[in-house]
Protein backbone atom coordinates (compact mmCIF):
# COMPACT_ATOMS: atom_id res chain seq x y z
CA UNK A 1 0.00 0.00 0.00
CA UNK A 2 1.16 3.54 -0.81
CA UNK A 3 2.07 5.34 2.46
CA UNK A 4 -0.39 7.70 4.11
CA UNK A 5 0.58 11.32 4.77
CA UNK A 6 -1.66 11.70 7.83
CA UNK A 7 -3.23 9.15 10.18
CA UNK A 8 -5.76 9.99 12.89
CA UNK A 9 -5.85 7.29 15.59
CA UNK A 10 -9.10 7.17 17.56
CA UNK A 11 -10.11 5.20 20.68
CA UNK A 12 -13.62 4.76 19.24
CA UNK A 13 -15.29 5.28 15.86
CA UNK A 14 -16.62 8.91 16.06
CA UNK A 15 -13.68 10.44 18.00
CA UNK A 16 -11.70 11.29 14.87
CA UNK A 17 -14.77 12.89 13.28
CA UNK A 18 -15.39 15.01 16.40
CA UNK A 19 -11.83 16.06 17.12
CA UNK A 20 -10.10 16.35 13.77
CA UNK A 21 -12.79 15.85 11.10
CA UNK A 22 -12.56 19.36 9.63
CA UNK A 23 -8.77 19.22 9.46
CA UNK A 24 -8.84 15.79 7.78
CA UNK A 25 -11.19 17.24 5.14
CA UNK A 26 -8.86 20.20 4.65
CA UNK A 27 -5.87 17.87 4.16
CA UNK A 28 -7.83 15.69 1.72
CA UNK A 29 -8.84 18.81 -0.23
CA UNK A 30 -5.12 19.61 -0.56
CA UNK A 31 -4.54 16.17 -2.12
CA UNK A 32 -2.99 14.44 0.93
CA UNK A 33 -3.44 10.74 1.66
CA UNK A 34 -5.39 10.63 4.92
CA UNK A 35 -6.45 7.66 7.06
CA UNK A 36 -8.27 6.92 10.30
CA UNK A 37 -7.40 3.96 12.52
CA UNK A 38 -10.01 3.19 15.18
CA UNK A 39 -8.56 1.21 18.07
CA UNK A 40 -11.87 -0.41 19.16
CA UNK A 41 -15.36 -0.88 17.69
CA UNK A 42 -16.76 1.43 20.39
CA UNK A 43 -19.41 -1.06 21.52
CA UNK A 44 -21.24 -1.64 23.82
CA UNK A 45 -22.86 1.77 24.29
CA UNK A 46 -26.41 2.56 25.53
CA UNK A 47 -27.99 3.06 22.07
CA UNK A 48 -25.61 1.25 19.73
CA UNK A 49 -24.73 -2.27 18.61
CA UNK A 50 -21.66 -3.49 16.72
CA UNK A 51 -23.72 -3.67 13.51
CA UNK A 52 -25.26 -0.21 13.90
CA UNK A 53 -21.90 1.32 14.78
CA UNK A 54 -20.16 -0.32 11.81
CA UNK A 55 -22.84 1.08 9.48
CA UNK A 56 -22.50 4.56 10.99
CA UNK A 57 -18.71 4.40 10.68
CA UNK A 58 -18.92 3.37 7.01
CA UNK A 59 -21.33 6.25 6.32
CA UNK A 60 -19.07 8.79 8.08
CA UNK A 61 -16.03 7.43 6.20
CA UNK A 62 -17.84 7.98 2.91
CA UNK A 63 -18.83 11.54 3.87
CA UNK A 64 -15.21 12.36 4.75
CA UNK A 65 -13.85 10.63 1.63
CA UNK A 66 -10.95 9.08 3.53
CA UNK A 67 -8.09 7.39 1.69
CA UNK A 68 -8.10 4.53 4.19
CA UNK A 69 -9.85 3.44 7.40
CA UNK A 70 -9.13 0.47 9.64
CA UNK A 71 -9.91 -0.96 13.07
CA UNK A 72 -7.36 -2.56 15.39
CA UNK A 73 -10.10 -4.54 17.26
CA UNK A 74 -8.77 -3.79 20.75
CA UNK A 75 -11.25 -4.09 23.67
CA UNK A 76 -13.72 -1.20 24.06
CA UNK A 77 -14.12 0.15 27.63
CA UNK A 78 -11.09 -1.95 28.66
CA UNK A 79 -8.48 -0.39 26.40
CA UNK A 80 -5.03 -0.59 27.96
CA UNK A 81 -1.58 0.38 26.72
CA UNK A 82 -0.33 -3.23 26.88
CA UNK A 83 2.76 -4.51 25.09
CA UNK A 84 0.55 -6.55 22.75
CA UNK A 85 -1.50 -3.47 21.85
CA UNK A 86 1.71 -1.46 21.38
CA UNK A 87 3.07 -4.09 18.98
CA UNK A 88 -0.19 -4.11 16.99
CA UNK A 89 -0.26 -0.31 16.67
CA UNK A 90 3.48 -0.02 15.95
CA UNK A 91 3.02 -2.62 13.19
CA UNK A 92 0.19 -0.52 11.73
CA UNK A 93 2.41 2.59 11.79
CA UNK A 94 5.16 0.67 9.93
CA UNK A 95 2.73 -0.49 7.27
CA UNK A 96 0.76 2.76 6.86
CA UNK A 97 3.88 4.97 7.27
CA UNK A 98 2.18 8.30 8.11
CA UNK A 99 4.35 11.40 8.49
CA UNK A 100 1.93 12.92 11.02
CA UNK A 101 -0.20 11.05 13.58
CA UNK A 102 -3.20 12.65 15.28
CA UNK A 103 -3.81 11.32 18.81
CA UNK A 104 -6.45 12.10 21.46
CA UNK A 105 -5.40 14.63 24.09
CA UNK A 106 -3.88 12.82 27.09
CA UNK A 107 -6.09 14.27 29.84
CA UNK A 108 -9.61 12.81 29.75
CA UNK A 109 -12.29 11.32 31.98
CA UNK A 110 -12.66 8.30 29.66
CA UNK A 111 -10.00 5.69 30.52
CA UNK A 112 -9.98 4.46 26.89
CA UNK A 113 -8.91 7.92 25.73
CA UNK A 114 -6.15 8.17 28.34
CA UNK A 115 -4.93 4.69 27.40
CA UNK A 116 -5.11 5.45 23.67
CA UNK A 117 -3.00 8.58 24.05
CA UNK A 118 -0.28 6.72 25.99
CA UNK A 119 -0.47 3.76 23.60
CA UNK A 120 0.06 5.97 20.54
CA UNK A 121 3.08 7.68 22.14
CA UNK A 122 4.66 4.30 22.92
CA UNK A 123 3.82 2.74 19.55
CA UNK A 124 5.34 5.70 17.71
CA UNK A 125 8.66 4.92 19.42
CA UNK A 126 8.44 1.16 18.86
CA UNK A 127 7.60 1.66 15.18
CA UNK A 128 11.15 2.86 14.47
CA UNK A 129 12.92 -0.09 16.11
CA UNK A 130 15.26 -2.25 14.07
CA UNK A 131 15.94 -5.91 14.96
CA UNK A 132 12.31 -6.45 15.98
CA UNK A 133 9.70 -8.94 14.80
CA UNK A 134 7.21 -6.18 13.98
CA UNK A 135 5.82 -6.27 10.42
CA UNK A 136 7.07 -3.83 7.80
CA UNK A 137 10.16 -1.65 7.84
CA UNK A 138 11.09 0.73 10.69
CA UNK A 139 9.22 4.02 10.50
CA UNK A 140 9.05 7.01 12.85
CA UNK A 141 6.09 9.38 12.40
CA UNK A 142 7.73 12.80 12.45
CA UNK A 143 4.95 14.49 14.43
CA UNK A 144 2.25 13.64 16.93
CA UNK A 145 -0.51 16.24 17.11
CA UNK A 146 -3.14 15.88 19.85
CA UNK A 147 -6.81 16.62 19.11
CA UNK A 148 -9.61 17.37 21.54
CA UNK A 149 -12.41 14.79 21.83
CA UNK A 150 -12.46 15.05 25.60
CA UNK A 151 -15.06 13.91 28.18
CA UNK A 152 -14.05 16.63 30.64
CA UNK A 153 -15.22 20.24 30.73
CA UNK A 154 -11.68 21.52 30.61
CA UNK A 155 -10.10 24.23 28.53
CA UNK A 156 -6.54 23.30 27.57
CA UNK A 157 -4.48 25.96 25.82
CA UNK A 158 -4.00 24.76 22.21
CA UNK A 159 -0.66 25.04 20.44
CA UNK A 160 -2.51 26.11 17.28
CA UNK A 161 -6.00 26.25 15.78
CA UNK A 162 -6.77 25.18 12.19
CA UNK A 163 -9.30 27.20 10.19
CA UNK A 164 -11.86 24.60 9.08
CA UNK A 165 -14.54 27.08 7.98
CA UNK A 166 -14.70 25.66 4.45
CA UNK A 167 -15.15 22.11 5.79
CA UNK A 168 -17.28 22.57 8.90
CA UNK A 169 -20.63 21.70 7.28
CA UNK A 170 -19.27 18.44 5.87
CA UNK A 171 -17.62 17.59 9.19
CA UNK A 172 -21.01 17.98 10.87
CA UNK A 173 -22.57 15.67 8.27
CA UNK A 174 -19.92 13.06 9.15
CA UNK A 175 -20.55 13.51 12.89
CA UNK A 176 -24.32 13.23 12.35
CA UNK A 177 -23.81 9.76 10.83
CA UNK A 178 -23.36 8.52 14.43
CA UNK A 179 -27.06 8.79 15.29
CA UNK A 180 -26.78 6.04 17.95
CA UNK A 181 -24.14 8.08 19.77
CA UNK A 182 -25.09 11.72 19.34
CA UNK A 183 -28.85 11.82 18.77
CA UNK A 184 -30.59 8.69 20.15
CA UNK A 185 -31.63 9.13 23.77
CA UNK A 186 -30.12 12.61 24.08
CA UNK A 187 -32.06 15.80 24.96
CA UNK A 188 -33.74 17.33 21.90
CA UNK A 189 -34.21 20.80 23.35
CA UNK A 190 -31.40 23.19 22.40
CA UNK A 191 -28.53 23.22 23.02
CA UNK A 192 -28.32 19.62 21.82
CA UNK A 193 -25.07 17.66 21.72
CA UNK A 194 -24.64 18.59 18.06
CA UNK A 195 -25.26 22.25 18.94
CA UNK A 196 -22.41 21.97 21.46
CA UNK A 197 -20.09 20.51 18.80
CA UNK A 198 -20.91 23.37 16.41
CA UNK A 199 -20.66 26.06 19.09
CA UNK A 200 -17.24 24.92 20.25
CA UNK A 201 -16.01 24.89 16.63
CA UNK A 202 -17.40 28.41 16.30
CA UNK A 203 -15.65 29.47 19.52
CA UNK A 204 -12.27 28.23 18.27
CA UNK A 205 -12.97 29.88 14.94
CA UNK A 206 -13.66 33.16 16.74
CA UNK A 207 -10.37 32.74 18.60
CA UNK A 208 -8.44 32.90 15.29
CA UNK A 209 -10.72 35.36 13.48
CA UNK A 210 -12.37 32.68 11.33
CA UNK A 211 -15.82 31.12 11.22
CA UNK A 212 -14.93 27.64 12.54
CA UNK A 213 -11.76 26.12 13.98
CA UNK A 214 -10.29 22.94 15.43
CA UNK A 215 -7.75 23.26 18.28
CA UNK A 216 -4.63 21.08 18.57
CA UNK A 217 -1.84 20.65 21.07
CA UNK A 218 1.72 19.42 20.58
CA UNK A 219 4.34 18.54 23.19
CA UNK A 220 7.16 19.29 20.76
CA UNK A 221 7.55 22.72 19.17
CA UNK A 222 5.69 23.49 15.94
CA UNK A 223 8.00 24.33 13.04
CA UNK A 224 6.80 26.46 10.11
CA UNK A 225 8.36 26.82 6.66
CA UNK A 226 7.22 30.43 6.68
CA UNK A 227 4.45 32.75 7.83
CA UNK A 228 2.45 32.80 4.60
CA UNK A 229 -0.39 30.68 6.03
CA UNK A 230 -0.80 32.64 9.26
CA UNK A 231 -4.30 34.13 9.54
ZN1 LIG B 1 -14.18 7.96 22.45
PDB file of C-alpha atoms and ligand atoms in Angstrom:
ATOM      1  CA  UNK A   1       0.000   0.000   0.000  1.00  0.00           C
ATOM      2  CA  UNK A   2       1.160   3.538  -0.808  1.00  0.00           C
ATOM      3  CA  UNK A   3       2.070   5.340   2.458  1.00  0.00           C
ATOM      4  CA  UNK A   4      -0.386   7.701   4.106  1.00  0.00           C
ATOM      5  CA  UNK A   5       0.580  11.322   4.771  1.00  0.00           C
ATOM      6  CA  UNK A   6      -1.661  11.701   7.829  1.00  0.00           C
ATOM      7  CA  UNK A   7      -3.226   9.145  10.179  1.00  0.00           C
ATOM      8  CA  UNK A   8      -5.764   9.988  12.891  1.00  0.00           C
ATOM      9  CA  UNK A   9      -5.851   7.295  15.593  1.00  0.00           C
ATOM     10  CA  UNK A  10      -9.105   7.169  17.561  1.00  0.00           C
ATOM     11  CA  UNK A  11     -10.106   5.203  20.680  1.00  0.00           C
ATOM     12  CA  UNK A  12     -13.620   4.757  19.243  1.00  0.00           C
ATOM     13  CA  UNK A  13     -15.294   5.278  15.864  1.00  0.00           C
ATOM     14  CA  UNK A  14     -16.621   8.907  16.057  1.00  0.00           C
ATOM     15  CA  UNK A  15     -13.683  10.436  18.002  1.00  0.00           C
ATOM     16  CA  UNK A  16     -11.699  11.295  14.868  1.00  0.00           C
ATOM     17  CA  UNK A  17     -14.774  12.890  13.282  1.00  0.00           C
ATOM     18  CA  UNK A  18     -15.394  15.013  16.399  1.00  0.00           C
ATOM     19  CA  UNK A  19     -11.826  16.064  17.120  1.00  0.00           C
ATOM     20  CA  UNK A  20     -10.099  16.351  13.768  1.00  0.00           C
ATOM     21  CA  UNK A  21     -12.792  15.855  11.100  1.00  0.00           C
ATOM     22  CA  UNK A  22     -12.559  19.358   9.628  1.00  0.00           C
ATOM     23  CA  UNK A  23      -8.774  19.220   9.461  1.00  0.00           C
ATOM     24  CA  UNK A  24      -8.841  15.789   7.776  1.00  0.00           C
ATOM     25  CA  UNK A  25     -11.193  17.240   5.141  1.00  0.00           C
ATOM     26  CA  UNK A  26      -8.858  20.198   4.648  1.00  0.00           C
ATOM     27  CA  UNK A  27      -5.867  17.870   4.156  1.00  0.00           C
ATOM     28  CA  UNK A  28      -7.833  15.693   1.719  1.00  0.00           C
ATOM     29  CA  UNK A  29      -8.836  18.814  -0.233  1.00  0.00           C
ATOM     30  CA  UNK A  30      -5.122  19.613  -0.558  1.00  0.00           C
ATOM     31  CA  UNK A  31      -4.544  16.173  -2.115  1.00  0.00           C
ATOM     32  CA  UNK A  32      -2.995  14.441   0.927  1.00  0.00           C
ATOM     33  CA  UNK A  33      -3.438  10.736   1.660  1.00  0.00           C
ATOM     34  CA  UNK A  34      -5.389  10.635   4.922  1.00  0.00           C
ATOM     35  CA  UNK A  35      -6.451   7.663   7.056  1.00  0.00           C
ATOM     36  CA  UNK A  36      -8.266   6.917  10.301  1.00  0.00           C
ATOM     37  CA  UNK A  37      -7.399   3.957  12.515  1.00  0.00           C
ATOM     38  CA  UNK A  38     -10.011   3.186  15.176  1.00  0.00           C
ATOM     39  CA  UNK A  39      -8.559   1.208  18.070  1.00  0.00           C
ATOM     40  CA  UNK A  40     -11.871  -0.411  19.156  1.00  0.00           C
ATOM     41  CA  UNK A  41     -15.358  -0.884  17.689  1.00  0.00           C
ATOM     42  CA  UNK A  42     -16.761   1.425  20.387  1.00  0.00           C
ATOM     43  CA  UNK A  43     -19.409  -1.055  21.524  1.00  0.00           C
ATOM     44  CA  UNK A  44     -21.237  -1.643  23.817  1.00  0.00           C
ATOM     45  CA  UNK A  45     -22.859   1.765  24.287  1.00  0.00           C
ATOM     46  CA  UNK A  46     -26.414   2.558  25.529  1.00  0.00           C
ATOM     47  CA  UNK A  47     -27.988   3.060  22.075  1.00  0.00           C
ATOM     48  CA  UNK A  48     -25.612   1.249  19.735  1.00  0.00           C
ATOM     49  CA  UNK A  49     -24.731  -2.269  18.613  1.00  0.00           C
ATOM     50  CA  UNK A  50     -21.664  -3.488  16.718  1.00  0.00           C
ATOM     51  CA  UNK A  51     -23.719  -3.672  13.513  1.00  0.00           C
ATOM     52  CA  UNK A  52     -25.259  -0.206  13.897  1.00  0.00           C
ATOM     53  CA  UNK A  53     -21.896   1.321  14.785  1.00  0.00           C
ATOM     54  CA  UNK A  54     -20.162  -0.315  11.809  1.00  0.00           C
ATOM     55  CA  UNK A  55     -22.839   1.082   9.482  1.00  0.00           C
ATOM     56  CA  UNK A  56     -22.502   4.563  10.986  1.00  0.00           C
ATOM     57  CA  UNK A  57     -18.706   4.400  10.680  1.00  0.00           C
ATOM     58  CA  UNK A  58     -18.921   3.370   7.014  1.00  0.00           C
ATOM     59  CA  UNK A  59     -21.328   6.246   6.325  1.00  0.00           C
ATOM     60  CA  UNK A  60     -19.068   8.792   8.080  1.00  0.00           C
ATOM     61  CA  UNK A  61     -16.035   7.432   6.200  1.00  0.00           C
ATOM     62  CA  UNK A  62     -17.838   7.981   2.913  1.00  0.00           C
ATOM     63  CA  UNK A  63     -18.828  11.538   3.868  1.00  0.00           C
ATOM     64  CA  UNK A  64     -15.208  12.359   4.753  1.00  0.00           C
ATOM     65  CA  UNK A  65     -13.855  10.627   1.630  1.00  0.00           C
ATOM     66  CA  UNK A  66     -10.949   9.076   3.534  1.00  0.00           C
ATOM     67  CA  UNK A  67      -8.088   7.394   1.692  1.00  0.00           C
ATOM     68  CA  UNK A  68      -8.101   4.526   4.192  1.00  0.00           C
ATOM     69  CA  UNK A  69      -9.851   3.444   7.403  1.00  0.00           C
ATOM     70  CA  UNK A  70      -9.130   0.475   9.640  1.00  0.00           C
ATOM     71  CA  UNK A  71      -9.906  -0.959  13.066  1.00  0.00           C
ATOM     72  CA  UNK A  72      -7.364  -2.563  15.390  1.00  0.00           C
ATOM     73  CA  UNK A  73     -10.104  -4.535  17.262  1.00  0.00           C
ATOM     74  CA  UNK A  74      -8.768  -3.785  20.753  1.00  0.00           C
ATOM     75  CA  UNK A  75     -11.248  -4.094  23.666  1.00  0.00           C
ATOM     76  CA  UNK A  76     -13.718  -1.197  24.058  1.00  0.00           C
ATOM     77  CA  UNK A  77     -14.122   0.146  27.632  1.00  0.00           C
ATOM     78  CA  UNK A  78     -11.085  -1.949  28.661  1.00  0.00           C
ATOM     79  CA  UNK A  79      -8.484  -0.387  26.398  1.00  0.00           C
ATOM     80  CA  UNK A  80      -5.034  -0.594  27.958  1.00  0.00           C
ATOM     81  CA  UNK A  81      -1.576   0.383  26.716  1.00  0.00           C
ATOM     82  CA  UNK A  82      -0.331  -3.227  26.881  1.00  0.00           C
ATOM     83  CA  UNK A  83       2.760  -4.513  25.088  1.00  0.00           C
ATOM     84  CA  UNK A  84       0.552  -6.553  22.754  1.00  0.00           C
ATOM     85  CA  UNK A  85      -1.501  -3.469  21.851  1.00  0.00           C
ATOM     86  CA  UNK A  86       1.714  -1.459  21.383  1.00  0.00           C
ATOM     87  CA  UNK A  87       3.068  -4.091  18.978  1.00  0.00           C
ATOM     88  CA  UNK A  88      -0.189  -4.107  16.994  1.00  0.00           C
ATOM     89  CA  UNK A  89      -0.259  -0.314  16.669  1.00  0.00           C
ATOM     90  CA  UNK A  90       3.476  -0.020  15.946  1.00  0.00           C
ATOM     91  CA  UNK A  91       3.017  -2.622  13.193  1.00  0.00           C
ATOM     92  CA  UNK A  92       0.188  -0.519  11.734  1.00  0.00           C
ATOM     93  CA  UNK A  93       2.408   2.589  11.789  1.00  0.00           C
ATOM     94  CA  UNK A  94       5.158   0.667   9.932  1.00  0.00           C
ATOM     95  CA  UNK A  95       2.728  -0.491   7.272  1.00  0.00           C
ATOM     96  CA  UNK A  96       0.758   2.758   6.864  1.00  0.00           C
ATOM     97  CA  UNK A  97       3.879   4.974   7.267  1.00  0.00           C
ATOM     98  CA  UNK A  98       2.179   8.298   8.107  1.00  0.00           C
ATOM     99  CA  UNK A  99       4.351  11.404   8.487  1.00  0.00           C
ATOM    100  CA  UNK A 100       1.930  12.921  11.017  1.00  0.00           C
ATOM    101  CA  UNK A 101      -0.202  11.055  13.584  1.00  0.00           C
ATOM    102  CA  UNK A 102      -3.201  12.649  15.281  1.00  0.00           C
ATOM    103  CA  UNK A 103      -3.811  11.325  18.814  1.00  0.00           C
ATOM    104  CA  UNK A 104      -6.451  12.099  21.458  1.00  0.00           C
ATOM    105  CA  UNK A 105      -5.402  14.628  24.089  1.00  0.00           C
ATOM    106  CA  UNK A 106      -3.883  12.819  27.091  1.00  0.00           C
ATOM    107  CA  UNK A 107      -6.092  14.271  29.837  1.00  0.00           C
ATOM    108  CA  UNK A 108      -9.611  12.813  29.751  1.00  0.00           C
ATOM    109  CA  UNK A 109     -12.290  11.319  31.985  1.00  0.00           C
ATOM    110  CA  UNK A 110     -12.661   8.300  29.660  1.00  0.00           C
ATOM    111  CA  UNK A 111     -10.004   5.692  30.517  1.00  0.00           C
ATOM    112  CA  UNK A 112      -9.979   4.457  26.895  1.00  0.00           C
ATOM    113  CA  UNK A 113      -8.914   7.918  25.727  1.00  0.00           C
ATOM    114  CA  UNK A 114      -6.145   8.175  28.336  1.00  0.00           C
ATOM    115  CA  UNK A 115      -4.926   4.689  27.400  1.00  0.00           C
ATOM    116  CA  UNK A 116      -5.113   5.455  23.670  1.00  0.00           C
ATOM    117  CA  UNK A 117      -2.995   8.577  24.049  1.00  0.00           C
ATOM    118  CA  UNK A 118      -0.284   6.716  25.985  1.00  0.00           C
ATOM    119  CA  UNK A 119      -0.465   3.756  23.599  1.00  0.00           C
ATOM    120  CA  UNK A 120       0.060   5.973  20.540  1.00  0.00           C
ATOM    121  CA  UNK A 121       3.080   7.681  22.136  1.00  0.00           C
ATOM    122  CA  UNK A 122       4.663   4.299  22.919  1.00  0.00           C
ATOM    123  CA  UNK A 123       3.818   2.739  19.545  1.00  0.00           C
ATOM    124  CA  UNK A 124       5.337   5.703  17.714  1.00  0.00           C
ATOM    125  CA  UNK A 125       8.661   4.921  19.419  1.00  0.00           C
ATOM    126  CA  UNK A 126       8.439   1.164  18.858  1.00  0.00           C
ATOM    127  CA  UNK A 127       7.600   1.662  15.178  1.00  0.00           C
ATOM    128  CA  UNK A 128      11.155   2.862  14.473  1.00  0.00           C
ATOM    129  CA  UNK A 129      12.916  -0.088  16.112  1.00  0.00           C
ATOM    130  CA  UNK A 130      15.264  -2.252  14.074  1.00  0.00           C
ATOM    131  CA  UNK A 131      15.941  -5.914  14.957  1.00  0.00           C
ATOM    132  CA  UNK A 132      12.311  -6.451  15.979  1.00  0.00           C
ATOM    133  CA  UNK A 133       9.701  -8.945  14.798  1.00  0.00           C
ATOM    134  CA  UNK A 134       7.214  -6.184  13.976  1.00  0.00           C
ATOM    135  CA  UNK A 135       5.819  -6.270  10.415  1.00  0.00           C
ATOM    136  CA  UNK A 136       7.071  -3.827   7.798  1.00  0.00           C
ATOM    137  CA  UNK A 137      10.158  -1.649   7.843  1.00  0.00           C
ATOM    138  CA  UNK A 138      11.095   0.729  10.688  1.00  0.00           C
ATOM    139  CA  UNK A 139       9.220   4.019  10.505  1.00  0.00           C
ATOM    140  CA  UNK A 140       9.053   7.007  12.851  1.00  0.00           C
ATOM    141  CA  UNK A 141       6.090   9.380  12.397  1.00  0.00           C
ATOM    142  CA  UNK A 142       7.734  12.805  12.454  1.00  0.00           C
ATOM    143  CA  UNK A 143       4.946  14.491  14.427  1.00  0.00           C
ATOM    144  CA  UNK A 144       2.248  13.645  16.933  1.00  0.00           C
ATOM    145  CA  UNK A 145      -0.513  16.238  17.113  1.00  0.00           C
ATOM    146  CA  UNK A 146      -3.142  15.882  19.852  1.00  0.00           C
ATOM    147  CA  UNK A 147      -6.805  16.618  19.113  1.00  0.00           C
ATOM    148  CA  UNK A 148      -9.612  17.372  21.544  1.00  0.00           C
ATOM    149  CA  UNK A 149     -12.407  14.792  21.832  1.00  0.00           C
ATOM    150  CA  UNK A 150     -12.460  15.047  25.600  1.00  0.00           C
ATOM    151  CA  UNK A 151     -15.060  13.913  28.184  1.00  0.00           C
ATOM    152  CA  UNK A 152     -14.051  16.634  30.635  1.00  0.00           C
ATOM    153  CA  UNK A 153     -15.221  20.243  30.731  1.00  0.00           C
ATOM    154  CA  UNK A 154     -11.679  21.522  30.614  1.00  0.00           C
ATOM    155  CA  UNK A 155     -10.102  24.234  28.526  1.00  0.00           C
ATOM    156  CA  UNK A 156      -6.541  23.298  27.574  1.00  0.00           C
ATOM    157  CA  UNK A 157      -4.482  25.958  25.819  1.00  0.00           C
ATOM    158  CA  UNK A 158      -3.999  24.765  22.212  1.00  0.00           C
ATOM    159  CA  UNK A 159      -0.662  25.037  20.438  1.00  0.00           C
ATOM    160  CA  UNK A 160      -2.506  26.106  17.280  1.00  0.00           C
ATOM    161  CA  UNK A 161      -6.001  26.252  15.777  1.00  0.00           C
ATOM    162  CA  UNK A 162      -6.772  25.180  12.193  1.00  0.00           C
ATOM    163  CA  UNK A 163      -9.300  27.203  10.188  1.00  0.00           C
ATOM    164  CA  UNK A 164     -11.864  24.603   9.082  1.00  0.00           C
ATOM    165  CA  UNK A 165     -14.544  27.076   7.981  1.00  0.00           C
ATOM    166  CA  UNK A 166     -14.696  25.656   4.449  1.00  0.00           C
ATOM    167  CA  UNK A 167     -15.147  22.109   5.790  1.00  0.00           C
ATOM    168  CA  UNK A 168     -17.280  22.567   8.895  1.00  0.00           C
ATOM    169  CA  UNK A 169     -20.628  21.701   7.279  1.00  0.00           C
ATOM    170  CA  UNK A 170     -19.272  18.443   5.868  1.00  0.00           C
ATOM    171  CA  UNK A 171     -17.620  17.587   9.187  1.00  0.00           C
ATOM    172  CA  UNK A 172     -21.008  17.984  10.870  1.00  0.00           C
ATOM    173  CA  UNK A 173     -22.568  15.673   8.268  1.00  0.00           C
ATOM    174  CA  UNK A 174     -19.925  13.064   9.152  1.00  0.00           C
ATOM    175  CA  UNK A 175     -20.546  13.512  12.886  1.00  0.00           C
ATOM    176  CA  UNK A 176     -24.323  13.226  12.346  1.00  0.00           C
ATOM    177  CA  UNK A 177     -23.806   9.758  10.830  1.00  0.00           C
ATOM    178  CA  UNK A 178     -23.362   8.525  14.427  1.00  0.00           C
ATOM    179  CA  UNK A 179     -27.062   8.790  15.287  1.00  0.00           C
ATOM    180  CA  UNK A 180     -26.777   6.043  17.946  1.00  0.00           C
ATOM    181  CA  UNK A 181     -24.138   8.082  19.771  1.00  0.00           C
ATOM    182  CA  UNK A 182     -25.087  11.717  19.342  1.00  0.00           C
ATOM    183  CA  UNK A 183     -28.850  11.822  18.767  1.00  0.00           C
ATOM    184  CA  UNK A 184     -30.594   8.689  20.151  1.00  0.00           C
ATOM    185  CA  UNK A 185     -31.627   9.131  23.770  1.00  0.00           C
ATOM    186  CA  UNK A 186     -30.117  12.614  24.081  1.00  0.00           C
ATOM    187  CA  UNK A 187     -32.059  15.796  24.961  1.00  0.00           C
ATOM    188  CA  UNK A 188     -33.742  17.325  21.897  1.00  0.00           C
ATOM    189  CA  UNK A 189     -34.206  20.800  23.353  1.00  0.00           C
ATOM    190  CA  UNK A 190     -31.395  23.194  22.405  1.00  0.00           C
ATOM    191  CA  UNK A 191     -28.534  23.216  23.021  1.00  0.00           C
ATOM    192  CA  UNK A 192     -28.319  19.621  21.821  1.00  0.00           C
ATOM    193  CA  UNK A 193     -25.065  17.657  21.717  1.00  0.00           C
ATOM    194  CA  UNK A 194     -24.644  18.587  18.057  1.00  0.00           C
ATOM    195  CA  UNK A 195     -25.256  22.254  18.937  1.00  0.00           C
ATOM    196  CA  UNK A 196     -22.411  21.966  21.456  1.00  0.00           C
ATOM    197  CA  UNK A 197     -20.090  20.509  18.798  1.00  0.00           C
ATOM    198  CA  UNK A 198     -20.908  23.371  16.407  1.00  0.00           C
ATOM    199  CA  UNK A 199     -20.659  26.064  19.094  1.00  0.00           C
ATOM    200  CA  UNK A 200     -17.237  24.917  20.248  1.00  0.00           C
ATOM    201  CA  UNK A 201     -16.011  24.887  16.633  1.00  0.00           C
ATOM    202  CA  UNK A 202     -17.400  28.413  16.298  1.00  0.00           C
ATOM    203  CA  UNK A 203     -15.647  29.470  19.520  1.00  0.00           C
ATOM    204  CA  UNK A 204     -12.265  28.233  18.270  1.00  0.00           C
ATOM    205  CA  UNK A 205     -12.974  29.884  14.935  1.00  0.00           C
ATOM    206  CA  UNK A 206     -13.657  33.157  16.740  1.00  0.00           C
ATOM    207  CA  UNK A 207     -10.368  32.743  18.598  1.00  0.00           C
ATOM    208  CA  UNK A 208      -8.443  32.904  15.292  1.00  0.00           C
ATOM    209  CA  UNK A 209     -10.717  35.360  13.476  1.00  0.00           C
ATOM    210  CA  UNK A 210     -12.366  32.679  11.332  1.00  0.00           C
ATOM    211  CA  UNK A 211     -15.822  31.118  11.215  1.00  0.00           C
ATOM    212  CA  UNK A 212     -14.930  27.642  12.541  1.00  0.00           C
ATOM    213  CA  UNK A 213     -11.764  26.125  13.975  1.00  0.00           C
ATOM    214  CA  UNK A 214     -10.287  22.943  15.429  1.00  0.00           C
ATOM    215  CA  UNK A 215      -7.746  23.259  18.278  1.00  0.00           C
ATOM    216  CA  UNK A 216      -4.629  21.077  18.574  1.00  0.00           C
ATOM    217  CA  UNK A 217      -1.838  20.645  21.068  1.00  0.00           C
ATOM    218  CA  UNK A 218       1.719  19.422  20.582  1.00  0.00           C
ATOM    219  CA  UNK A 219       4.344  18.541  23.190  1.00  0.00           C
ATOM    220  CA  UNK A 220       7.164  19.291  20.756  1.00  0.00           C
ATOM    221  CA  UNK A 221       7.547  22.716  19.173  1.00  0.00           C
ATOM    222  CA  UNK A 222       5.695  23.487  15.942  1.00  0.00           C
ATOM    223  CA  UNK A 223       8.003  24.334  13.042  1.00  0.00           C
ATOM    224  CA  UNK A 224       6.800  26.462  10.115  1.00  0.00           C
ATOM    225  CA  UNK A 225       8.360  26.820   6.661  1.00  0.00           C
ATOM    226  CA  UNK A 226       7.216  30.425   6.685  1.00  0.00           C
ATOM    227  CA  UNK A 227       4.450  32.750   7.834  1.00  0.00           C
ATOM    228  CA  UNK A 228       2.448  32.795   4.603  1.00  0.00           C
ATOM    229  CA  UNK A 229      -0.392  30.675   6.026  1.00  0.00           C
ATOM    230  CA  UNK A 230      -0.800  32.644   9.260  1.00  0.00           C
ATOM    231  CA  UNK A 231      -4.298  34.127   9.537  1.00  0.00           C
TER     232      UNK A 231
HETATM  233 ZN1  LIG B   1     -14.183   7.961  22.449  1.00  0.00          ZN
END
